[in-house]
Short mmCIF file of C-alpha atoms in Angstrom, two decimals:
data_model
loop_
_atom_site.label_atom_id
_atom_site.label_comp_id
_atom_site.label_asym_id
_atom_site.label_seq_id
_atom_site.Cartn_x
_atom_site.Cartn_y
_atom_site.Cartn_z
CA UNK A 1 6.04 -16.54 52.35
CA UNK A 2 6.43 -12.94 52.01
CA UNK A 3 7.26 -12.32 48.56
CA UNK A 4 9.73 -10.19 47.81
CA UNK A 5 12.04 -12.98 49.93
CA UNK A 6 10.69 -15.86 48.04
CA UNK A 7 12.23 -13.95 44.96
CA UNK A 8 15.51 -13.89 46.56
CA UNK A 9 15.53 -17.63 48.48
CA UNK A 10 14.15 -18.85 44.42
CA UNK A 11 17.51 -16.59 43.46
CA UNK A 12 19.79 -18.33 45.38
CA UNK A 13 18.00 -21.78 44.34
CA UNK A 14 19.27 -21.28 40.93
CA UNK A 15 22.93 -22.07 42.47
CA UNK A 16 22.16 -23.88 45.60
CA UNK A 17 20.51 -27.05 44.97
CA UNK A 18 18.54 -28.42 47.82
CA UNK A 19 19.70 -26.13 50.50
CA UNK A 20 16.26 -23.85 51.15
CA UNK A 21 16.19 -24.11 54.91
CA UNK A 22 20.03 -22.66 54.45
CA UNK A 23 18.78 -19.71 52.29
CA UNK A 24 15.76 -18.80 55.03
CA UNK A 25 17.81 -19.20 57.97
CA UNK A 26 20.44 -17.13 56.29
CA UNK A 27 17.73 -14.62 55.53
CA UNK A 28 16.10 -14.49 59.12
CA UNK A 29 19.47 -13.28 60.31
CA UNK A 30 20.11 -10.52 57.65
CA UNK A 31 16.58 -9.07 58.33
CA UNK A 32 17.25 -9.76 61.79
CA UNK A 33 20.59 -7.31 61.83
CA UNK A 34 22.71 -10.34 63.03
CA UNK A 35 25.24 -12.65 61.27
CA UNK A 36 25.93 -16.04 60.45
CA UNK A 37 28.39 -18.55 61.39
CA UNK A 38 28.68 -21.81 58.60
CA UNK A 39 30.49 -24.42 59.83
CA UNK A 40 30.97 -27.30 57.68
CA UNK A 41 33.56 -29.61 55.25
CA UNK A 42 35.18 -28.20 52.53
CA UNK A 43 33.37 -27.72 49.07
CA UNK A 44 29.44 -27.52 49.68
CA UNK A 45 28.79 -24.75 49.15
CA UNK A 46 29.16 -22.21 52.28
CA UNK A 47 31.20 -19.62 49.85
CA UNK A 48 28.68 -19.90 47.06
CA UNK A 49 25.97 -19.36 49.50
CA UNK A 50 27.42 -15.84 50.75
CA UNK A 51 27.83 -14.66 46.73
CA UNK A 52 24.35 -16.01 45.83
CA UNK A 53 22.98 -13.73 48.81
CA UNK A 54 24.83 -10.74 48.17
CA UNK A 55 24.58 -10.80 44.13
CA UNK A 56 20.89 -11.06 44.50
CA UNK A 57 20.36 -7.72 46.81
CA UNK A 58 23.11 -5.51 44.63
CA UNK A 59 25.07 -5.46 47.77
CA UNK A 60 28.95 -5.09 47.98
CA UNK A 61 30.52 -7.85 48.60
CA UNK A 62 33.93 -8.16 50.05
CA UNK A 63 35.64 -11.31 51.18
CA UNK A 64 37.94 -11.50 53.91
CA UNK A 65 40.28 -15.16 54.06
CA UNK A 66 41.84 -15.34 57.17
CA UNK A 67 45.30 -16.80 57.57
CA UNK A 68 47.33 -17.09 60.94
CA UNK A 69 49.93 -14.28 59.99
CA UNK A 70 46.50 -11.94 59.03
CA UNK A 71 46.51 -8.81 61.32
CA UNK A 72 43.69 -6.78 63.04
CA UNK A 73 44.61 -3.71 59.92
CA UNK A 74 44.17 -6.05 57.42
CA UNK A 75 40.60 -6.08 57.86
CA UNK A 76 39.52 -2.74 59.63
CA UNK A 77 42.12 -0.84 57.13
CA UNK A 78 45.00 1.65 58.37
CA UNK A 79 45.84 5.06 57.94
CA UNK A 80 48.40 5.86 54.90
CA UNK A 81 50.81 9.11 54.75
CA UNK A 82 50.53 11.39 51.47
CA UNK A 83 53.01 13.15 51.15
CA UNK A 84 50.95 15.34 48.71
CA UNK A 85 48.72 16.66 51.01
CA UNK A 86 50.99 16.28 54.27
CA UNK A 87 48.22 14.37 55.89
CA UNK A 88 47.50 10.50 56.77
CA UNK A 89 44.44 8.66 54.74
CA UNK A 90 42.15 6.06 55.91
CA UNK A 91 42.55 3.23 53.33
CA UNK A 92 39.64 1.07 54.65
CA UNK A 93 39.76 -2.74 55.05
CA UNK A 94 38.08 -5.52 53.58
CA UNK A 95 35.41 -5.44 56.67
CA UNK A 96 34.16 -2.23 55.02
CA UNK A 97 31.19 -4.03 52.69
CA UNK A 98 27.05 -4.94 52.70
CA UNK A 99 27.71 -8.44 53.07
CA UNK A 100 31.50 -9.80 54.21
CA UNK A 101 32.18 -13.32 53.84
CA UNK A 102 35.02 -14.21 56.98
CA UNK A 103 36.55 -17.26 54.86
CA UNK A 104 37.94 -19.73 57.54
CA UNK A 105 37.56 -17.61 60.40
CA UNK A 106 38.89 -19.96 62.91
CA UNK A 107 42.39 -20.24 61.45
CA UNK A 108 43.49 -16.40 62.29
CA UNK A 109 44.88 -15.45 66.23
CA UNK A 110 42.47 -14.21 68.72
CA UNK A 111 43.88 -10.47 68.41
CA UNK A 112 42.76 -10.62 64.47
CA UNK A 113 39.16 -12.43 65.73
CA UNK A 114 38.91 -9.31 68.08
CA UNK A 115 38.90 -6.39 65.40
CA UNK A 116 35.97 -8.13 64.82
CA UNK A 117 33.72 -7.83 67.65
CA UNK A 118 32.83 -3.91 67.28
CA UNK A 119 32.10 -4.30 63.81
CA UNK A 120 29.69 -7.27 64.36
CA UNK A 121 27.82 -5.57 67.04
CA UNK A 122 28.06 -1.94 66.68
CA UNK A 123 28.44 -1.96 62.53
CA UNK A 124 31.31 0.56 63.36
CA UNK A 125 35.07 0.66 63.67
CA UNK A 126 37.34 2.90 65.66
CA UNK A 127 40.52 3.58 63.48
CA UNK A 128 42.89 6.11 65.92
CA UNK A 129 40.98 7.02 67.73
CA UNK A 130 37.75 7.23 65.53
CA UNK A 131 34.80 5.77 64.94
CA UNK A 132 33.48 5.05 61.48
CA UNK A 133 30.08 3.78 60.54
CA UNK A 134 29.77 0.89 57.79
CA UNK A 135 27.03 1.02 55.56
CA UNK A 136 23.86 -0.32 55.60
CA UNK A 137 23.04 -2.90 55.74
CA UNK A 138 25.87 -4.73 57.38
CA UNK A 139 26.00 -8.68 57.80
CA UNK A 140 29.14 -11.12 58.05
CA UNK A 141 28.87 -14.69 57.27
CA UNK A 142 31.72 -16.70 58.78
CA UNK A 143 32.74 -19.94 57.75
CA UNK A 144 34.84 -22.42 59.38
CA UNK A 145 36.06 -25.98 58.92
CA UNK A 146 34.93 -28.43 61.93
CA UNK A 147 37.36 -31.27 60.71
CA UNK A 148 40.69 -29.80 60.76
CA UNK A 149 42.34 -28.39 64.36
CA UNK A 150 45.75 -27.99 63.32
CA UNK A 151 46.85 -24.34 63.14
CA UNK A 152 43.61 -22.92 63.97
CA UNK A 153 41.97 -21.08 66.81
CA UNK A 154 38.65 -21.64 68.14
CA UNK A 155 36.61 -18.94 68.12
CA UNK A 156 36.27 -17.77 72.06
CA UNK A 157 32.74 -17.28 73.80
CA UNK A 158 32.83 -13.44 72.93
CA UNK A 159 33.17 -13.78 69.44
CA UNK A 160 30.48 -17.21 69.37
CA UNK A 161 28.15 -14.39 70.76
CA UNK A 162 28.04 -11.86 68.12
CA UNK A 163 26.79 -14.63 65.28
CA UNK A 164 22.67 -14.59 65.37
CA UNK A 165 22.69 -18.08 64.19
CA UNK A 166 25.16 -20.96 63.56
CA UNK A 167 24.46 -23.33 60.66
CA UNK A 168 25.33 -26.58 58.76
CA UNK A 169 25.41 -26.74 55.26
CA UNK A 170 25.39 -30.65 55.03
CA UNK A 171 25.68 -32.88 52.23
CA UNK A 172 23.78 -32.72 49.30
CA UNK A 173 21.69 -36.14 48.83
CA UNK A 174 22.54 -38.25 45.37
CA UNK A 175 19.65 -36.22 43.34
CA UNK A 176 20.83 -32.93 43.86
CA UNK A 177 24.92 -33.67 43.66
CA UNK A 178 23.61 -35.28 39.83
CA UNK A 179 21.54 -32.09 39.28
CA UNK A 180 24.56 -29.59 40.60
CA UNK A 181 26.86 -31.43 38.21
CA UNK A 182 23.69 -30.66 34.98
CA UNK A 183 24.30 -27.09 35.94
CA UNK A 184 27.95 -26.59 36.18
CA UNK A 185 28.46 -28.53 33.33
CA UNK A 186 28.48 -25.86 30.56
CA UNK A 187 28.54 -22.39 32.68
CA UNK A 188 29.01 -21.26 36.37
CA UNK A 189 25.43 -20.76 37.79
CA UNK A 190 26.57 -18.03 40.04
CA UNK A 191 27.58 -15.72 37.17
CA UNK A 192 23.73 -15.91 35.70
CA UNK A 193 22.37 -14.36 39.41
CA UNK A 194 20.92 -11.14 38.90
CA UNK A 195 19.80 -8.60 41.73
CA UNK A 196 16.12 -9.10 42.85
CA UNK A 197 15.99 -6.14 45.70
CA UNK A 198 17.45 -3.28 46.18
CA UNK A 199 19.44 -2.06 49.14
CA UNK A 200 16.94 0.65 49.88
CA UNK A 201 13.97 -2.18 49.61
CA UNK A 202 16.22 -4.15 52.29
CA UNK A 203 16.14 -1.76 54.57
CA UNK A 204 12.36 -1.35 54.67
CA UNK A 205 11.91 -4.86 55.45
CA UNK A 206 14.08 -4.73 58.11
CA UNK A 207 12.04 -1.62 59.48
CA UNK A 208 9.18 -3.57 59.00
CA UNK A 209 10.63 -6.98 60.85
CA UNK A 210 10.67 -4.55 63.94
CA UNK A 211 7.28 -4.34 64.11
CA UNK A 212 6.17 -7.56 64.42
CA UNK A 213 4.29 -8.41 67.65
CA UNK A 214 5.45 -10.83 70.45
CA UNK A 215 3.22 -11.33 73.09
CA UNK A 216 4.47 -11.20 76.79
CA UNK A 217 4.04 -15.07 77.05
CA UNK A 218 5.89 -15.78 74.12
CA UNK A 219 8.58 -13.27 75.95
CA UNK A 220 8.28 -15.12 79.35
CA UNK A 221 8.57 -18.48 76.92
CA UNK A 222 11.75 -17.28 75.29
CA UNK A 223 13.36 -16.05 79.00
CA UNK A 224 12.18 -19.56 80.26
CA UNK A 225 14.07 -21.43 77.55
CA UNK A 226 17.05 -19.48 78.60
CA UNK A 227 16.98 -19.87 82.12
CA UNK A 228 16.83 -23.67 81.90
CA UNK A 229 19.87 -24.03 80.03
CA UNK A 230 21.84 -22.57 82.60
CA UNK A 231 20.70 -25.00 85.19
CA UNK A 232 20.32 -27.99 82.90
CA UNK A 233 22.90 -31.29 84.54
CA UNK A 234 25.23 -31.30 81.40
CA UNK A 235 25.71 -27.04 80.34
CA UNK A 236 28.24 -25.65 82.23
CA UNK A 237 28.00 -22.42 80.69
CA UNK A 238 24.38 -21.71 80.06
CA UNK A 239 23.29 -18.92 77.58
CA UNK A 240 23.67 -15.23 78.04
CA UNK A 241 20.41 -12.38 77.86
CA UNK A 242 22.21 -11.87 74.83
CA UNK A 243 20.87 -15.23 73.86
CA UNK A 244 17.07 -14.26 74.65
CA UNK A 245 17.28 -10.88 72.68
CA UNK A 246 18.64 -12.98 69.62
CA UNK A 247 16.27 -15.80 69.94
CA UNK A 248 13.26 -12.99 69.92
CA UNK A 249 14.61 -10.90 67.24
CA UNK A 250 15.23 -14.30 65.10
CA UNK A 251 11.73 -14.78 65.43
CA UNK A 252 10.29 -11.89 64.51
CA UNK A 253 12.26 -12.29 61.47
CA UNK A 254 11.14 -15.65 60.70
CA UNK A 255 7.72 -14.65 61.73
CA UNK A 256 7.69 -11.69 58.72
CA UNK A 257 9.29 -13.79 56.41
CA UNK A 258 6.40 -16.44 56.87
CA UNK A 259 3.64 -13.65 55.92
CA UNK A 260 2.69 -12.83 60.13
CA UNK A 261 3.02 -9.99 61.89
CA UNK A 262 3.03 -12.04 65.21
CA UNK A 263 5.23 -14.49 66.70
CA UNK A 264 4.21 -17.65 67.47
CA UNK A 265 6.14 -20.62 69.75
CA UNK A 266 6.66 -22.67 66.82
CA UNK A 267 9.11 -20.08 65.34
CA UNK A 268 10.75 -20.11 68.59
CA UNK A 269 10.62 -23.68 68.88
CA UNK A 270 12.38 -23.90 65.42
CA UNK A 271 14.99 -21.82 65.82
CA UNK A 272 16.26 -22.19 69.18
CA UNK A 273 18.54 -25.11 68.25
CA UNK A 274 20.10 -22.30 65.63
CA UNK A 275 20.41 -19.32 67.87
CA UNK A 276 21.36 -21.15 71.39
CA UNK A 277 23.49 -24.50 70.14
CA UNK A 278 27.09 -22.54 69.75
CA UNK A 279 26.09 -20.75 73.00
CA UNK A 280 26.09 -23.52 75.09
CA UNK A 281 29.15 -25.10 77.04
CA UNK A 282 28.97 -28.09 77.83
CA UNK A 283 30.56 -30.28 80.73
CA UNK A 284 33.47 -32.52 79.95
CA UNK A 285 32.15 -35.53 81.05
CA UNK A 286 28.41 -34.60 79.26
CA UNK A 287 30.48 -34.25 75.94
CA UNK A 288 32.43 -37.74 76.64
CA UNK A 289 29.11 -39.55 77.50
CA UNK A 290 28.07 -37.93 73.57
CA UNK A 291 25.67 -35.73 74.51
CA UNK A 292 25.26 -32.61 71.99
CA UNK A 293 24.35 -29.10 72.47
CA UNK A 294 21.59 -30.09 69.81
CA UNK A 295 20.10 -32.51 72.59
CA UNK A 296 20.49 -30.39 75.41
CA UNK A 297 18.12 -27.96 73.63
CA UNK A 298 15.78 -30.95 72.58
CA UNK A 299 15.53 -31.69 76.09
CA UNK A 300 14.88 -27.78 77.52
CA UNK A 301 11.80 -27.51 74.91
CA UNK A 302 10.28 -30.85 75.92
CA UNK A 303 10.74 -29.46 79.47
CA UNK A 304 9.43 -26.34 79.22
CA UNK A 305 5.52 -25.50 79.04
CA UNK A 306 4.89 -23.91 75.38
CA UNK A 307 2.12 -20.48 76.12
CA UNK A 308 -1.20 -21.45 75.34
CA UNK A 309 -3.37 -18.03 74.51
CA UNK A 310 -7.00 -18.61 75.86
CA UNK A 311 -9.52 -16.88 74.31
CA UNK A 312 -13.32 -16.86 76.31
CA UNK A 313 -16.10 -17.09 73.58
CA UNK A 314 -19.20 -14.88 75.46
#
């Protein structure tokens, strides 16, 4: 483990009990320049997960909770008359941040989920007519609640695009519930995080995630993976290019924070499920026989041959 992210994942431990493979993934995807989508039940965890990350980099944080009645300039910001200077101000929004946590994204209208989509892929927004840059580095983690459908608005194929990864928190097991109960018995863990990197330090590891090697085959395995989806019997909406480029750029991520500056088809092979399960659309009748996007992926791996490098020994 490279180890200026094991201080940061051992960070977040000190609040998040048990939830490691959370920390990581949410890490690939930062380093990565993507974001995250955390869907689960209320109350484990997916809020203290996004103020663990951000307190331990020294990043601004900003938190945006979206309601129906929220509108598209009460996240990008609007543009405010003073009369002392005769002129109109930009007043930025809460989308203007390192790290923005999109509480409950699903429950806002599809015009609000759209002044999204330029920030999340361009890290810019146009206010009238013109463009801003946020800063750097600039990563949204989304929750949403898969249990309750009344009064919300699921999140359209577009918007399911821009997130690098979609994860679930889960349930801690009886251990770790017992041990998060020790902890927040006398103080709030999340007020003892300190930073352990610096925004300038998280920058140069994301320089340096760029850099690590993926062979042509692993390329080819990556396009393969892709490909099969959209002709598997139960997708009817296989994923996009878009998919391919995230599934690479995910590994290279995971690669560098495993200590390699290669990629290998077990990182691919690992994260796939992550990167191409909210991607996928499945047919009707595939999800009423109980098929998952989960298997459907399970199924493409097993299918598809992993790239054997063969090396002749003169």
């Amino acid at each position: 483990m490279n180890e200026q992210i094991e201080k940061i994942i051992r960070n977040i431990e000190k609040v998040m009990i048990g939830k490691r493979e959370i920390a990581e993934l949410s890490i690939v995807s930062l380093l990565a320049g993507g974001h995250v989508l955390l869907e689960d039940v209320p109350g484990v965890g997916k809020t203290m997960m996004v103020r663990a990350l951000s307190k331990s980099l020294g990043a601004s944080f900003k938190r945006i909770q979206f309601t129906p009645d929220l509108l598209p300039s009460d996240v990008i910001g609007v543009s405010v008359y003073n009369p002392k200077t005769l002129q109109f101000e930009f007043r930025p929004g809460p989308i203007v941040g390192n790290i923005v946590l999109a509480d409950e994204i699903n429950r806002t209208s599809p015009k609000t989920q759209a002044a999204l989509l330029e920030s999340m892929e361009e890290a810019s927004i146009t206010v009238d007519g013109e463009t801003l840059s946020l800063p750097k580095p600039f990563f949204v983690m989304a929750t949403q609640n898969p249990i309750e459908y009344e009064g919300t608005y699921p999140l359209p194929e577009a918007q399911l695009d821009r997130f690098l990864l979609k994860i679930r928190m889960g349930y801690p097991t009886k251990e770790e519930e017992i041990e998060v109960l020790r902890r927040a018995e006398n103080s709030v863990p999340i007020d003892d995080i300190t930073a352990v990197l610096t925004i300038e330090q998280l920058i140069e590891l994301k320089r340096q995630v760029k850099e690590v090697h993926v062979e042509d085959n692993i390329k080819e395995y990556i396009v393969s993976l892709a490909q099969h989806t959209r002709h598997h019997e139960n997708v009817y909406l296989g994923v996009s290019p878009r998919a391919s480029i995230a599934l690479m750029r995910a590994a290279q991520s995971y690669a560098f924070m495993k200590g390699r500056d290669y990629v290998i088809p077990d990182d691919v092979q690992y994260l796939a499920k992550f990167v191409f399960g909210h991607r996928l659309m499945l047919k009707p009748e595939a999800r009423y026989e109980g098929v998952t996007e989960e298997q459907v992926i399970n199924r493409v791996l097993h299918f598809v041959n992993v790239p054997v490098k063969r090396y002749v020994v003169e």
